[in-house]
């Protein structure tokens, strides 16, 4: 099972994080500060004590099987705070799509093949209702505090990683490590990842490692605040946030060439994830 969130490969299927009492920071050959929970060999390594109070989202979309008498029933269960649009491929059948609402489940198969296993059914889900229409009048505050101006290191249609949907209208904002990151728009936190400290671009291994906060908006779109600093996310799933509220601190986690914030607004457009063009306003 796979939930597709973005080309940044922000993973929605997460395990509960382990508590890390101490992490280390050190500078690489290019002068970038990196963070890790393993003591590095670098001579300039410094230890940092971090108290973690939040947990990552557990797996929230799953396939279940129940047997009643001589019948088996398979359901997609959605424990997320938003709907998911799923394509289901049953053995030797054409795929079907299902919209599973928040905190609900949907029957996808009733069969007398009680021996059938859940791993024989393939399904893929993306967030949101496929009929979502972004609010063209919505405004977005600059999503950081403590700086009047910061450089946009990659903008819309950026060739490095913003050349195709759902990242075409994403921006990367270069900023010092631990810059306060704030909500650009009112919403509710629907997912976080807060358990990774490494960064790199030399391997696809890093694509799903970025720490992030994901905020659902009233119109069904959602914002992703990516590459955050491990252990410094200040919200939990289910928290309601107002524009300007603190979400966490910027970092350099995952697929990243240096400390920055990756910001993108996405939505489900007829089963395809797309990004939303926007303009920031200064508070």
Coordinates of C-alpha atoms in Angstrom, one line a residue:
X1 CA 0.0 0.0 0.0
X2 CA 1.3 3.4 -0.9
X3 CA 0.0 6.9 -0.2
X4 CA 1.3 9.5 -2.7
X5 CA 1.9 12.9 -1.2
X6 CA 4.4 14.7 -3.3
X7 CA 7.4 14.4 -5.5
X8 CA 9.3 15.3 -2.3
X9 CA 8.2 11.9 -1.3
X10 CA 6.9 12.9 2.1
X11 CA 5.9 9.6 3.5
X12 CA 2.5 9.2 5.2
X13 CA 3.1 5.7 6.4
X14 CA 5.2 6.2 9.5
X15 CA 6.3 4.3 12.6
X16 CA 6.3 5.8 16.1
X17 CA 9.6 7.5 16.6
X18 CA 12.1 6.5 19.2
X19 CA 13.0 9.1 21.8
X20 CA 16.4 10.7 21.2
X21 CA 18.0 12.3 24.2
X22 CA 21.0 13.6 22.4
X23 CA 21.9 14.6 18.8
X24 CA 25.1 15.9 17.3
X25 CA 25.7 18.7 14.8
X26 CA 28.7 19.2 12.7
X27 CA 29.8 21.0 9.5
X28 CA 30.5 19.2 6.3
X29 CA 33.2 20.1 3.8
X30 CA 30.9 22.8 2.3
X31 CA 30.2 24.4 5.6
X32 CA 26.7 23.1 5.9
X33 CA 25.5 22.2 9.4
X34 CA 24.2 18.6 9.6
X35 CA 22.4 16.9 12.4
X36 CA 22.6 13.2 13.5
X37 CA 21.8 10.9 16.4
X38 CA 25.1 9.0 15.8
X39 CA 28.3 10.6 17.1
X40 CA 30.2 11.7 13.9
X41 CA 33.9 11.5 13.4
X42 CA 34.1 15.2 12.5
X43 CA 36.4 17.2 14.8
X44 CA 33.9 20.1 14.9
X45 CA 31.0 17.9 16.1
X46 CA 28.9 19.4 19.0
X47 CA 26.4 17.5 21.1
X48 CA 22.9 19.0 21.6
X49 CA 20.4 17.7 24.2
X50 CA 16.8 17.7 22.8
X51 CA 13.7 16.9 24.7
X52 CA 11.0 15.4 22.4
X53 CA 7.4 15.8 23.3
X54 CA 5.6 15.0 20.1
X55 CA 5.3 11.8 18.1
X56 CA 5.0 11.1 14.4
X57 CA 1.7 10.0 12.9
X58 CA 1.2 6.3 13.0
X59 CA -0.1 4.4 10.0
X60 CA -3.6 5.8 9.4
X61 CA -4.8 4.2 6.2
X62 CA -5.0 0.4 6.1
X63 CA -6.7 -2.6 4.6
X64 CA -8.5 -4.9 7.0
X65 CA -10.1 -8.3 6.7
X66 CA -12.8 -9.9 8.8
X67 CA -14.4 -13.3 8.4
X68 CA -18.0 -14.0 9.3
X69 CA -19.1 -17.6 8.7
X70 CA -18.1 -18.5 5.2
X71 CA -17.6 -15.0 4.0
X72 CA -14.6 -12.6 4.1
X73 CA -14.9 -8.9 4.0
X74 CA -12.2 -6.4 3.1
X75 CA -12.3 -2.7 4.1
X76 CA -10.1 0.3 3.6
X77 CA -10.0 2.1 7.0
X78 CA -9.1 5.8 7.1
X79 CA -8.2 7.3 10.4
X80 CA -6.9 10.5 8.9
X81 CA -8.4 14.0 9.5
X82 CA -9.2 14.2 5.8
X83 CA -10.7 12.0 3.1
X84 CA -8.5 9.8 0.9
X85 CA -9.1 8.9 -2.8
X86 CA -8.1 5.3 -3.3
X87 CA -7.6 3.1 -6.4
X88 CA -8.0 -0.6 -5.7
X89 CA -6.8 -3.5 -7.8
X90 CA -8.3 -6.8 -7.0
X91 CA -6.9 -10.0 -8.5
X92 CA -7.9 -10.5 -12.1
X93 CA -10.3 -7.5 -12.1
X94 CA -10.3 -3.9 -13.4
X95 CA -9.3 -1.3 -10.9
X96 CA -12.0 0.6 -9.0
X97 CA -11.8 3.9 -7.1
X98 CA -13.2 4.8 -3.7
X99 CA -13.5 8.0 -1.7
X100 CA -13.0 7.1 1.9
X101 CA -14.1 9.9 4.3
X102 CA -12.2 11.0 7.4
X103 CA -12.5 8.6 10.3
X104 CA -14.5 6.0 8.3
X105 CA -14.2 2.8 6.4
X106 CA -15.4 1.5 3.1
X107 CA -16.1 -2.1 2.0
X108 CA -14.2 -3.0 -1.2
X109 CA -14.8 -6.7 -1.4
X110 CA -17.1 -9.4 0.0
X111 CA -16.1 -12.9 -1.0
X112 CA -16.4 -16.5 -0.1
X113 CA -12.6 -16.9 -0.6
X114 CA -11.9 -16.7 3.1
X115 CA -8.3 -17.8 2.5
X116 CA -7.6 -14.6 0.5
X117 CA -4.9 -12.4 2.1
X118 CA -4.8 -8.6 2.3
X119 CA -1.5 -8.5 0.5
X120 CA -3.2 -10.0 -2.6
X121 CA -5.0 -6.6 -3.0
X122 CA -3.1 -3.6 -4.2
X123 CA -4.3 -0.1 -3.5
X124 CA -3.0 3.4 -3.8
X125 CA -4.4 6.5 -2.0
X126 CA -3.9 10.2 -2.3
X127 CA -5.2 12.8 0.0
X128 CA -8.4 14.7 -0.5
X129 CA -11.6 14.8 -2.5
X130 CA -11.0 14.6 -6.3
X131 CA -13.5 17.5 -6.7
X132 CA -11.5 19.9 -4.5
X133 CA -11.4 23.4 -5.9
X134 CA -8.8 25.8 -4.4
X135 CA -10.0 29.1 -3.0
X136 CA -8.5 31.7 -5.4
X137 CA -9.0 34.4 -2.9
X138 CA -7.0 32.7 -0.1
X139 CA -4.0 34.6 1.3
X140 CA -0.8 33.2 2.6
X141 CA 1.5 34.8 5.2
X142 CA 5.3 34.5 4.8
X143 CA 5.9 31.2 6.7
X144 CA 8.8 32.2 8.8
X145 CA 9.7 34.6 11.7
X146 CA 12.7 36.5 12.7
X147 CA 13.8 37.7 9.2
X148 CA 12.4 40.4 7.0
X149 CA 13.9 39.0 3.8
X150 CA 15.2 35.6 2.8
X151 CA 16.4 34.2 -0.5
X152 CA 14.1 32.0 -2.6
X153 CA 16.7 29.4 -3.7
X154 CA 14.3 27.6 -6.0
X155 CA 10.9 29.0 -7.2
X156 CA 8.0 27.8 -9.4
X157 CA 9.1 25.5 -12.2
X158 CA 12.5 25.1 -10.7
X159 CA 14.6 22.7 -12.7
X160 CA 16.2 20.9 -9.8
X161 CA 13.0 19.5 -8.2
X162 CA 10.0 21.7 -9.1
X163 CA 9.7 20.8 -12.8
X164 CA 6.6 18.6 -12.6
X165 CA 3.5 18.3 -10.5
X166 CA 2.7 18.2 -7.7
X167 CA 5.8 20.4 -7.1
X168 CA 5.6 23.0 -10.0
X169 CA 4.3 25.7 -7.6
X170 CA 6.7 24.9 -4.7
X171 CA 9.3 27.3 -3.3
X172 CA 12.5 26.6 -1.5
X173 CA 13.5 29.4 0.9
X174 CA 17.1 29.3 2.1
X175 CA 17.4 30.1 5.8
X176 CA 19.6 29.5 8.8
X177 CA 19.0 26.3 10.8
X178 CA 16.4 26.6 13.5
X179 CA 14.6 29.6 11.9
X180 CA 11.0 29.7 13.4
X181 CA 8.5 28.3 10.8
X182 CA 4.9 29.5 11.1
X183 CA 1.6 28.7 9.5
X184 CA 0.9 30.6 6.2
X185 CA -2.8 30.0 6.5
X186 CA -5.4 28.8 9.1
X187 CA -5.9 25.0 9.1
X188 CA -5.6 21.8 11.0
X189 CA -2.4 19.7 11.3
X190 CA -3.1 16.3 9.6
X191 CA 0.4 14.8 9.5
X192 CA 3.9 15.3 10.8
X193 CA 7.3 13.6 10.5
X194 CA 9.8 14.4 13.2
X195 CA 12.4 11.6 13.3
X196 CA 15.3 12.2 10.8
X197 CA 18.4 14.2 11.0
X198 CA 20.5 13.4 7.9
X199 CA 20.5 15.2 4.6
X200 CA 21.8 14.3 1.1
X201 CA 21.1 14.4 -2.6
X202 CA 23.4 11.6 -3.8
X203 CA 20.8 8.9 -3.3
X204 CA 17.1 8.3 -3.7
X205 CA 17.3 7.0 -0.1
X206 CA 16.8 10.5 1.2
X207 CA 13.6 11.3 -0.8
X208 CA 11.2 10.2 1.9
X209 CA 13.3 11.3 4.9
X210 CA 12.4 15.0 5.3
X211 CA 10.8 16.0 8.5
X212 CA 7.6 18.0 7.8
X213 CA 4.3 19.4 9.0
X214 CA 1.2 19.1 6.8
X215 CA -1.7 21.5 7.4
X216 CA -5.2 21.0 5.8
X217 CA -7.1 24.2 4.8
X218 CA -10.8 24.9 4.7
X219 CA -11.0 24.5 0.9
X220 CA -9.5 21.0 0.9
X221 CA -6.0 22.1 -0.1
X222 CA -3.1 21.5 2.2
X223 CA 0.3 23.0 2.8
X224 CA 3.5 21.1 3.3
X225 CA 6.3 22.7 5.4
X226 CA 9.3 20.5 4.6
X227 CA 12.9 19.8 5.7
X228 CA 12.2 20.8 9.4
X229 CA 14.7 20.3 12.2
X230 CA 14.4 17.0 14.0
X231 CA 12.9 17.3 17.5
X232 CA 11.8 20.9 17.0
X233 CA 8.2 20.5 15.7
X234 CA 5.8 22.3 18.0
X235 CA 2.5 20.9 16.9
X236 CA 0.7 17.6 16.9
X237 CA -1.8 15.9 14.6
X238 CA -5.2 17.4 15.2
X239 CA -4.0 20.8 16.4
X240 CA -5.8 23.8 14.9
X241 CA -3.5 26.6 13.8
X242 CA -4.0 30.2 12.8
X243 CA -1.9 32.0 10.2
X244 CA 1.3 33.0 12.0
X245 CA 1.2 30.3 14.7
X246 CA 4.6 28.5 15.3
X247 CA 4.9 25.1 13.7
X248 CA 8.5 24.2 14.3
X249 CA 12.1 25.1 13.3
X250 CA 13.7 25.0 9.9
X251 CA 16.3 22.3 9.2
X252 CA 18.1 20.4 6.5
X253 CA 16.6 16.9 6.7
X254 CA 16.0 14.5 3.8
X255 CA 16.7 15.2 0.2
X256 CA 18.3 18.6 0.6
X257 CA 21.3 20.5 -0.6
X258 CA 21.4 22.9 2.4
X259 CA 19.3 24.4 5.1
X260 CA 16.0 25.6 3.7
X261 CA 12.2 25.4 4.0
X262 CA 10.3 23.6 1.2
X263 CA 6.8 25.1 1.0
X264 CA 4.0 23.9 -1.4
X265 CA 0.2 23.9 -1.4
X266 CA -1.4 20.8 -3.0
X267 CA -4.8 19.4 -3.8
X268 CA -6.5 16.4 -5.4
X269 CA -7.6 17.3 -8.9
X270 CA -9.7 14.4 -10.3
X271 CA -7.3 11.8 -8.8
X272 CA -4.1 13.7 -9.7
X273 CA -2.1 15.7 -7.2
X274 CA -1.5 19.2 -8.3
X275 CA 0.1 22.3 -6.7
X276 CA -1.5 25.7 -6.2
X277 CA 0.1 29.0 -7.3
X278 CA 0.2 31.6 -4.5
X279 CA 1.7 34.8 -3.3
X280 CA 3.1 35.5 0.1
X281 CA 2.1 38.6 2.1
X282 CA 4.2 40.1 4.8
X283 CA 2.5 40.3 8.2

